[in-house]
Tab-separated table of C-alpha atoms in Angstrom:
chain	number	residue	atom	x	y	z
A	61	UNK	CA	141.008	83.707	51.098
A	62	UNK	CA	140.435	83.631	54.822
A	63	UNK	CA	140.771	80.729	57.189
A	64	UNK	CA	137.042	80.477	57.732
A	65	UNK	CA	135.289	79.539	60.944
A	66	UNK	CA	133.505	76.187	60.806
A	67	UNK	CA	130.181	75.880	58.988
A	68	UNK	CA	128.451	75.623	62.380
A	69	UNK	CA	130.135	78.808	63.588
A	70	UNK	CA	129.328	80.710	60.409
A	71	UNK	CA	125.663	79.743	60.586
A	72	UNK	CA	125.435	80.744	64.250
A	73	UNK	CA	127.268	83.991	63.486
A	74	UNK	CA	124.894	84.870	60.660
A	75	UNK	CA	121.590	83.771	62.106
A	76	UNK	CA	121.974	85.368	65.546
A	77	UNK	CA	124.261	88.356	64.900
A	78	UNK	CA	123.334	91.715	66.413
A	79	UNK	CA	123.876	93.763	63.199
A	80	UNK	CA	121.735	93.123	60.127
A	81	UNK	CA	123.567	90.909	57.643
A	82	UNK	CA	122.357	90.443	54.065
A	83	UNK	CA	123.578	88.981	50.795
A	84	UNK	CA	122.193	90.393	47.539
A	85	UNK	CA	122.642	89.438	43.913
A	86	UNK	CA	124.211	91.767	41.349
A	87	UNK	CA	120.864	93.532	40.876
A	88	UNK	CA	120.605	94.250	44.591
A	89	UNK	CA	117.882	91.672	45.247
A	90	UNK	CA	118.036	89.943	48.639
A	91	UNK	CA	119.358	86.379	48.565
A	92	UNK	CA	119.930	85.894	52.313
A	93	UNK	CA	118.938	87.950	55.353
A	94	UNK	CA	119.545	87.212	59.023
A	95	UNK	CA	117.168	87.635	61.954
A	96	UNK	CA	118.430	91.148	62.738
A	97	UNK	CA	117.812	92.175	59.123
A	98	UNK	CA	114.203	90.975	59.241
A	99	UNK	CA	113.657	93.013	62.413
A	100	UNK	CA	115.284	96.161	61.032
A	101	UNK	CA	114.016	96.107	57.454
A	102	UNK	CA	110.721	94.181	57.663
A	103	UNK	CA	109.514	93.336	54.129
A	104	UNK	CA	112.619	94.912	52.584
A	105	UNK	CA	114.606	91.916	53.896
A	106	UNK	CA	112.403	89.375	52.093
A	107	UNK	CA	114.017	87.199	49.444
A	108	UNK	CA	113.949	89.050	46.132
A	109	UNK	CA	113.356	92.497	47.650
A	110	UNK	CA	115.437	95.350	46.253
A	111	UNK	CA	117.751	96.326	49.097
A	112	UNK	CA	119.530	99.417	47.683
A	113	UNK	CA	116.231	101.129	46.949
A	114	UNK	CA	114.873	100.305	50.382
A	115	UNK	CA	117.965	101.862	51.982
A	116	UNK	CA	117.956	104.950	49.759
A	117	UNK	CA	121.217	103.962	48.044
A	118	UNK	CA	120.508	105.534	44.657
A	119	UNK	CA	123.988	105.039	43.235
A	120	UNK	CA	124.117	101.282	43.777
A	121	UNK	CA	124.965	100.587	40.115
A	122	UNK	CA	128.023	102.842	40.382
A	123	UNK	CA	129.098	101.175	43.625
A	124	UNK	CA	128.761	97.749	42.023
A	125	UNK	CA	130.719	98.860	38.968
A	126	UNK	CA	133.540	100.253	41.132
A	127	UNK	CA	133.584	97.039	43.166
A	128	UNK	CA	135.357	98.664	46.115
A	129	UNK	CA	134.168	98.252	49.709
A	130	UNK	CA	131.924	100.991	51.098
A	131	UNK	CA	131.936	101.876	54.797
A	132	UNK	CA	129.599	103.945	56.959
A	133	UNK	CA	127.127	104.929	54.251
A	134	UNK	CA	124.261	106.757	55.960
A	135	UNK	CA	120.979	104.932	55.196
A	136	UNK	CA	117.322	104.845	56.221
A	137	UNK	CA	115.519	101.852	57.686
A	138	UNK	CA	111.834	100.898	57.621
A	139	UNK	CA	111.600	100.770	61.413
A	140	UNK	CA	109.761	103.257	63.645
A	141	UNK	CA	112.272	103.093	66.503
A	142	UNK	CA	115.460	102.669	64.470
A	143	UNK	CA	114.867	104.717	61.303
A	144	UNK	CA	118.503	105.500	60.536
A	145	UNK	CA	121.946	104.003	60.634
A	146	UNK	CA	124.879	102.976	58.489
A	147	UNK	CA	125.618	100.417	55.790
A	148	UNK	CA	128.875	98.682	54.937
A	149	UNK	CA	128.915	96.734	51.687
A	150	UNK	CA	131.502	94.771	49.747
A	151	UNK	CA	131.324	92.774	46.530
A	152	UNK	CA	132.582	89.338	45.592
A	153	UNK	CA	131.856	86.106	43.768
A	154	UNK	CA	129.815	83.073	44.744
A	155	UNK	CA	129.806	80.291	42.143
A	156	UNK	CA	131.017	82.746	39.504
A	157	UNK	CA	128.270	85.315	40.106
A	158	UNK	CA	128.787	88.731	41.709
A	159	UNK	CA	127.029	89.377	45.017
A	160	UNK	CA	126.831	92.193	47.530
A	161	UNK	CA	127.596	91.545	51.189
A	162	UNK	CA	125.944	94.021	53.559
A	163	UNK	CA	126.341	94.828	57.255
A	164	UNK	CA	123.821	97.326	58.649
A	165	UNK	CA	123.900	98.916	62.099
A	166	UNK	CA	121.090	101.015	63.562
A	167	UNK	CA	121.723	104.217	65.496
A	168	UNK	CA	120.603	103.894	69.132
A	169	UNK	CA	120.070	106.499	71.837
A	170	UNK	CA	122.057	104.664	74.551
A	171	UNK	CA	124.726	101.973	74.089
A	172	UNK	CA	125.004	98.837	76.128
A	173	UNK	CA	126.774	98.277	78.472
A	174	UNK	CA	126.412	101.751	79.916
A	175	UNK	CA	126.725	103.199	83.413
A	176	UNK	CA	123.257	104.711	83.027
A	177	UNK	CA	121.087	102.528	80.775
A	178	UNK	CA	118.619	104.557	78.751
A	179	UNK	CA	114.877	104.208	78.638
A	180	UNK	CA	112.640	104.064	75.631
A	181	UNK	CA	112.221	102.083	72.451
A	182	UNK	CA	115.332	103.271	70.596
A	183	UNK	CA	118.083	102.161	72.983
A	184	UNK	CA	120.666	99.470	72.290
A	185	UNK	CA	118.922	97.384	74.938
A	186	UNK	CA	115.648	97.678	73.025
A	187	UNK	CA	117.406	96.704	69.791
A	188	UNK	CA	118.921	93.497	71.146
A	189	UNK	CA	115.571	92.534	72.692
A	190	UNK	CA	114.064	92.703	69.219
A	191	UNK	CA	116.881	90.677	67.689
A	192	UNK	CA	116.529	88.015	70.394
A	193	UNK	CA	112.738	87.814	70.461
A	194	UNK	CA	111.142	84.612	69.236
A	195	UNK	CA	109.735	84.828	65.724
A	196	UNK	CA	108.413	81.713	64.033
A	197	UNK	CA	108.376	83.490	60.661
A	198	UNK	CA	112.185	83.579	60.595
A	199	UNK	CA	113.779	80.487	59.088
A	200	UNK	CA	117.458	80.245	60.070
A	201	UNK	CA	119.933	79.842	57.246
A	202	UNK	CA	121.035	76.251	56.704
A	203	UNK	CA	123.934	74.347	55.197
A	204	UNK	CA	123.193	75.542	51.648
A	205	UNK	CA	123.985	79.100	52.798
A	206	UNK	CA	127.555	78.306	53.900
A	207	UNK	CA	129.260	79.259	50.573
A	208	UNK	CA	127.545	82.663	50.771
A	209	UNK	CA	128.626	83.103	54.394
A	210	UNK	CA	132.223	82.206	53.579
A	211	UNK	CA	132.146	84.851	50.848
A	212	UNK	CA	130.546	87.302	53.279
A	213	UNK	CA	133.393	86.711	55.728
A	214	UNK	CA	135.877	87.350	52.911
A	215	UNK	CA	134.315	90.429	51.319
A	216	UNK	CA	132.039	92.386	53.660
A	217	UNK	CA	133.949	95.408	55.042
A	218	UNK	CA	133.058	94.821	58.676
A	219	UNK	CA	135.569	93.441	61.164
A	220	UNK	CA	134.486	90.032	62.482
A	221	UNK	CA	136.185	88.049	65.205
A	222	UNK	CA	135.246	85.059	67.333
A	223	UNK	CA	136.652	84.975	70.848
A	224	UNK	CA	136.968	81.783	72.889
A	225	UNK	CA	136.175	81.393	76.590
A	226	UNK	CA	139.743	82.201	77.671
A	227	UNK	CA	139.798	85.435	75.650
A	228	UNK	CA	141.791	84.041	72.710
A	229	UNK	CA	141.035	85.294	69.196
A	230	UNK	CA	140.004	82.061	67.486
A	231	UNK	CA	139.038	83.564	64.111
A	232	UNK	CA	139.320	87.007	62.541
A	233	UNK	CA	138.437	88.083	59.020
A	234	UNK	CA	140.538	90.290	56.734
A	235	UNK	CA	138.918	93.524	57.927
A	236	UNK	CA	139.436	92.700	61.594
A	237	UNK	CA	143.070	91.795	60.976
A	238	UNK	CA	143.580	95.056	59.072
A	239	UNK	CA	141.940	97.262	61.681
A	240	UNK	CA	144.495	96.152	64.297
A	241	UNK	CA	147.445	96.439	61.890
A	242	UNK	CA	148.182	92.727	61.537
A	243	UNK	CA	147.620	92.228	57.794
A	244	UNK	CA	151.246	91.271	57.137
A	245	UNK	CA	151.429	88.961	60.169
A	246	UNK	CA	147.933	87.749	61.124
A	247	UNK	CA	149.524	85.256	63.531
A	248	UNK	CA	150.587	88.144	65.768
A	249	UNK	CA	146.873	88.726	66.463
A	250	UNK	CA	144.902	85.534	65.764
A	251	UNK	CA	145.633	82.975	68.473
A	252	UNK	CA	146.440	85.646	71.057
A	253	UNK	CA	144.391	87.244	73.823
A	254	UNK	CA	141.935	89.953	72.753
A	255	UNK	CA	143.114	92.179	75.607
A	256	UNK	CA	146.168	93.367	73.692
A	257	UNK	CA	144.235	95.232	70.987
A	258	UNK	CA	142.040	97.361	73.297
A	259	UNK	CA	143.375	100.807	74.149
A	260	UNK	CA	141.495	100.968	77.471
A	261	UNK	CA	141.937	97.943	79.697
A	262	UNK	CA	138.959	98.665	81.961
A	263	UNK	CA	136.740	98.301	78.894
A	264	UNK	CA	138.098	94.933	77.785
A	265	UNK	CA	138.106	93.534	81.322
A	266	UNK	CA	134.442	94.438	81.614
A	267	UNK	CA	133.707	92.890	78.227
A	268	UNK	CA	135.421	89.626	79.180
A	269	UNK	CA	133.035	89.210	82.090
A	270	UNK	CA	129.984	90.074	80.042
A	271	UNK	CA	130.704	87.530	77.324
A	272	UNK	CA	130.624	84.699	79.865
A	273	UNK	CA	127.275	85.958	81.136
A	274	UNK	CA	125.815	86.222	77.614
A	275	UNK	CA	125.470	90.001	78.081
A	276	UNK	CA	125.446	91.980	74.816
A	277	UNK	CA	127.659	94.901	73.816
A	278	UNK	CA	125.685	96.987	71.334
A	279	UNK	CA	126.479	100.265	69.527
A	280	UNK	CA	129.400	100.830	71.909
A	281	UNK	CA	132.199	103.248	71.025
A	282	UNK	CA	135.673	102.089	72.027
A	283	UNK	CA	139.256	102.322	70.747
A	284	UNK	CA	141.340	99.519	69.288
A	285	UNK	CA	145.106	99.760	68.907
A	286	UNK	CA	146.920	99.673	65.561
A	287	UNK	CA	150.700	99.920	65.928
A	288	UNK	CA	150.147	101.818	69.164
A	289	UNK	CA	147.695	104.309	67.635
A	290	UNK	CA	144.068	104.514	68.746
A	291	UNK	CA	141.456	103.446	66.176
A	292	UNK	CA	137.887	104.571	67.030
A	293	UNK	CA	135.396	101.744	66.502
A	294	UNK	CA	131.756	100.849	67.159
A	295	UNK	CA	131.170	97.369	68.603
A	296	UNK	CA	128.168	95.049	68.166
A	297	UNK	CA	128.864	91.832	70.093
A	298	UNK	CA	126.891	88.927	71.516
A	299	UNK	CA	127.893	85.537	72.892
A	300	UNK	CA	127.171	81.992	71.748
A	301	UNK	CA	126.552	80.329	75.109
A	302	UNK	CA	125.439	76.735	75.684
A	303	UNK	CA	124.856	75.277	79.121
A	304	UNK	CA	126.324	78.324	80.878
A	305	UNK	CA	129.523	77.877	78.877
A	306	UNK	CA	130.804	80.362	76.319
A	307	UNK	CA	131.475	78.665	72.993
A	308	UNK	CA	132.567	81.835	71.233
A	309	UNK	CA	131.596	85.459	70.803
A	310	UNK	CA	129.995	86.977	67.725
A	311	UNK	CA	131.872	90.284	67.480
A	312	UNK	CA	131.313	92.844	64.728
A	313	UNK	CA	133.463	95.975	64.723
A	314	UNK	CA	132.717	98.974	62.512
A	315	UNK	CA	135.063	101.898	61.878
A	316	UNK	CA	133.446	104.744	63.808
A	317	UNK	CA	131.368	107.054	61.609
A	318	UNK	CA	131.976	109.789	64.219
A	319	UNK	CA	135.555	109.168	65.424
A	320	UNK	CA	135.701	112.440	67.371
A	321	UNK	CA	132.832	111.513	69.666
A	322	UNK	CA	133.619	110.706	73.288
A	323	UNK	CA	134.264	107.044	73.919
A	324	UNK	CA	131.528	105.190	75.797
A	325	UNK	CA	132.082	104.251	79.437
A	326	UNK	CA	131.492	101.046	81.387
A	327	UNK	CA	131.392	100.119	85.026
A	328	UNK	CA	134.545	97.991	85.027
A	329	UNK	CA	134.218	94.701	86.822
A	330	UNK	CA	136.719	93.448	89.388
A	331	UNK	CA	137.994	90.539	87.331
A	332	UNK	CA	141.260	88.646	87.296
A	333	UNK	CA	142.380	87.226	83.932
């Protein structure tokens, strides 16, 4: 089992994450859905709704029976501007019952940050505006959800890490530790500066500045390093900021569904860290 973030951190991570996060029961019915999921899936994110059917995952029973994590499954979403994307799902136990733990990312036309931000309703910028918009119909998950979120952290095949204000990796789940090649020695990664696992330093230096400004990084293709080898990833990251102070990031990293695509570019900031 992982060394989990605090209950407060897990609830913040879930409720205000930039990818859609859902927990389903063994039948595929929604138990928990975050704000991003309600924006992306509409009624299909309601408690009790059948998620696999809504996503077009017709072989869900076989996936459940196999019990192995699934990454980058192409799926459809009930959203006019973000109708397609990818699902990652893993399976595990909560109170003795099997559940599915889902991370969904929409495909956007332009990532953020980007040297030339795109226009239109299907950009990464448009997506994060929807996630962040006020919606009184969304009830944030509370303390009773924490056991499900701990299991999500342990079983969903999406890399999750929380970065502190000074750039230190405060928490990383099993998938994040694996993607940077630190499964045998997590302490060589957790507790160290995030800079060391990015292949391109101009990218991470830019990101460090954006986190402090609460600027999102959405659908952005970059490369991590695993034993010196580049690992193509897609980043969805926002910041938990209170009183102009970064508490921690909410970083989700997906293995790239199109690893041969050109890496996204940023306008690197002149920062000294």
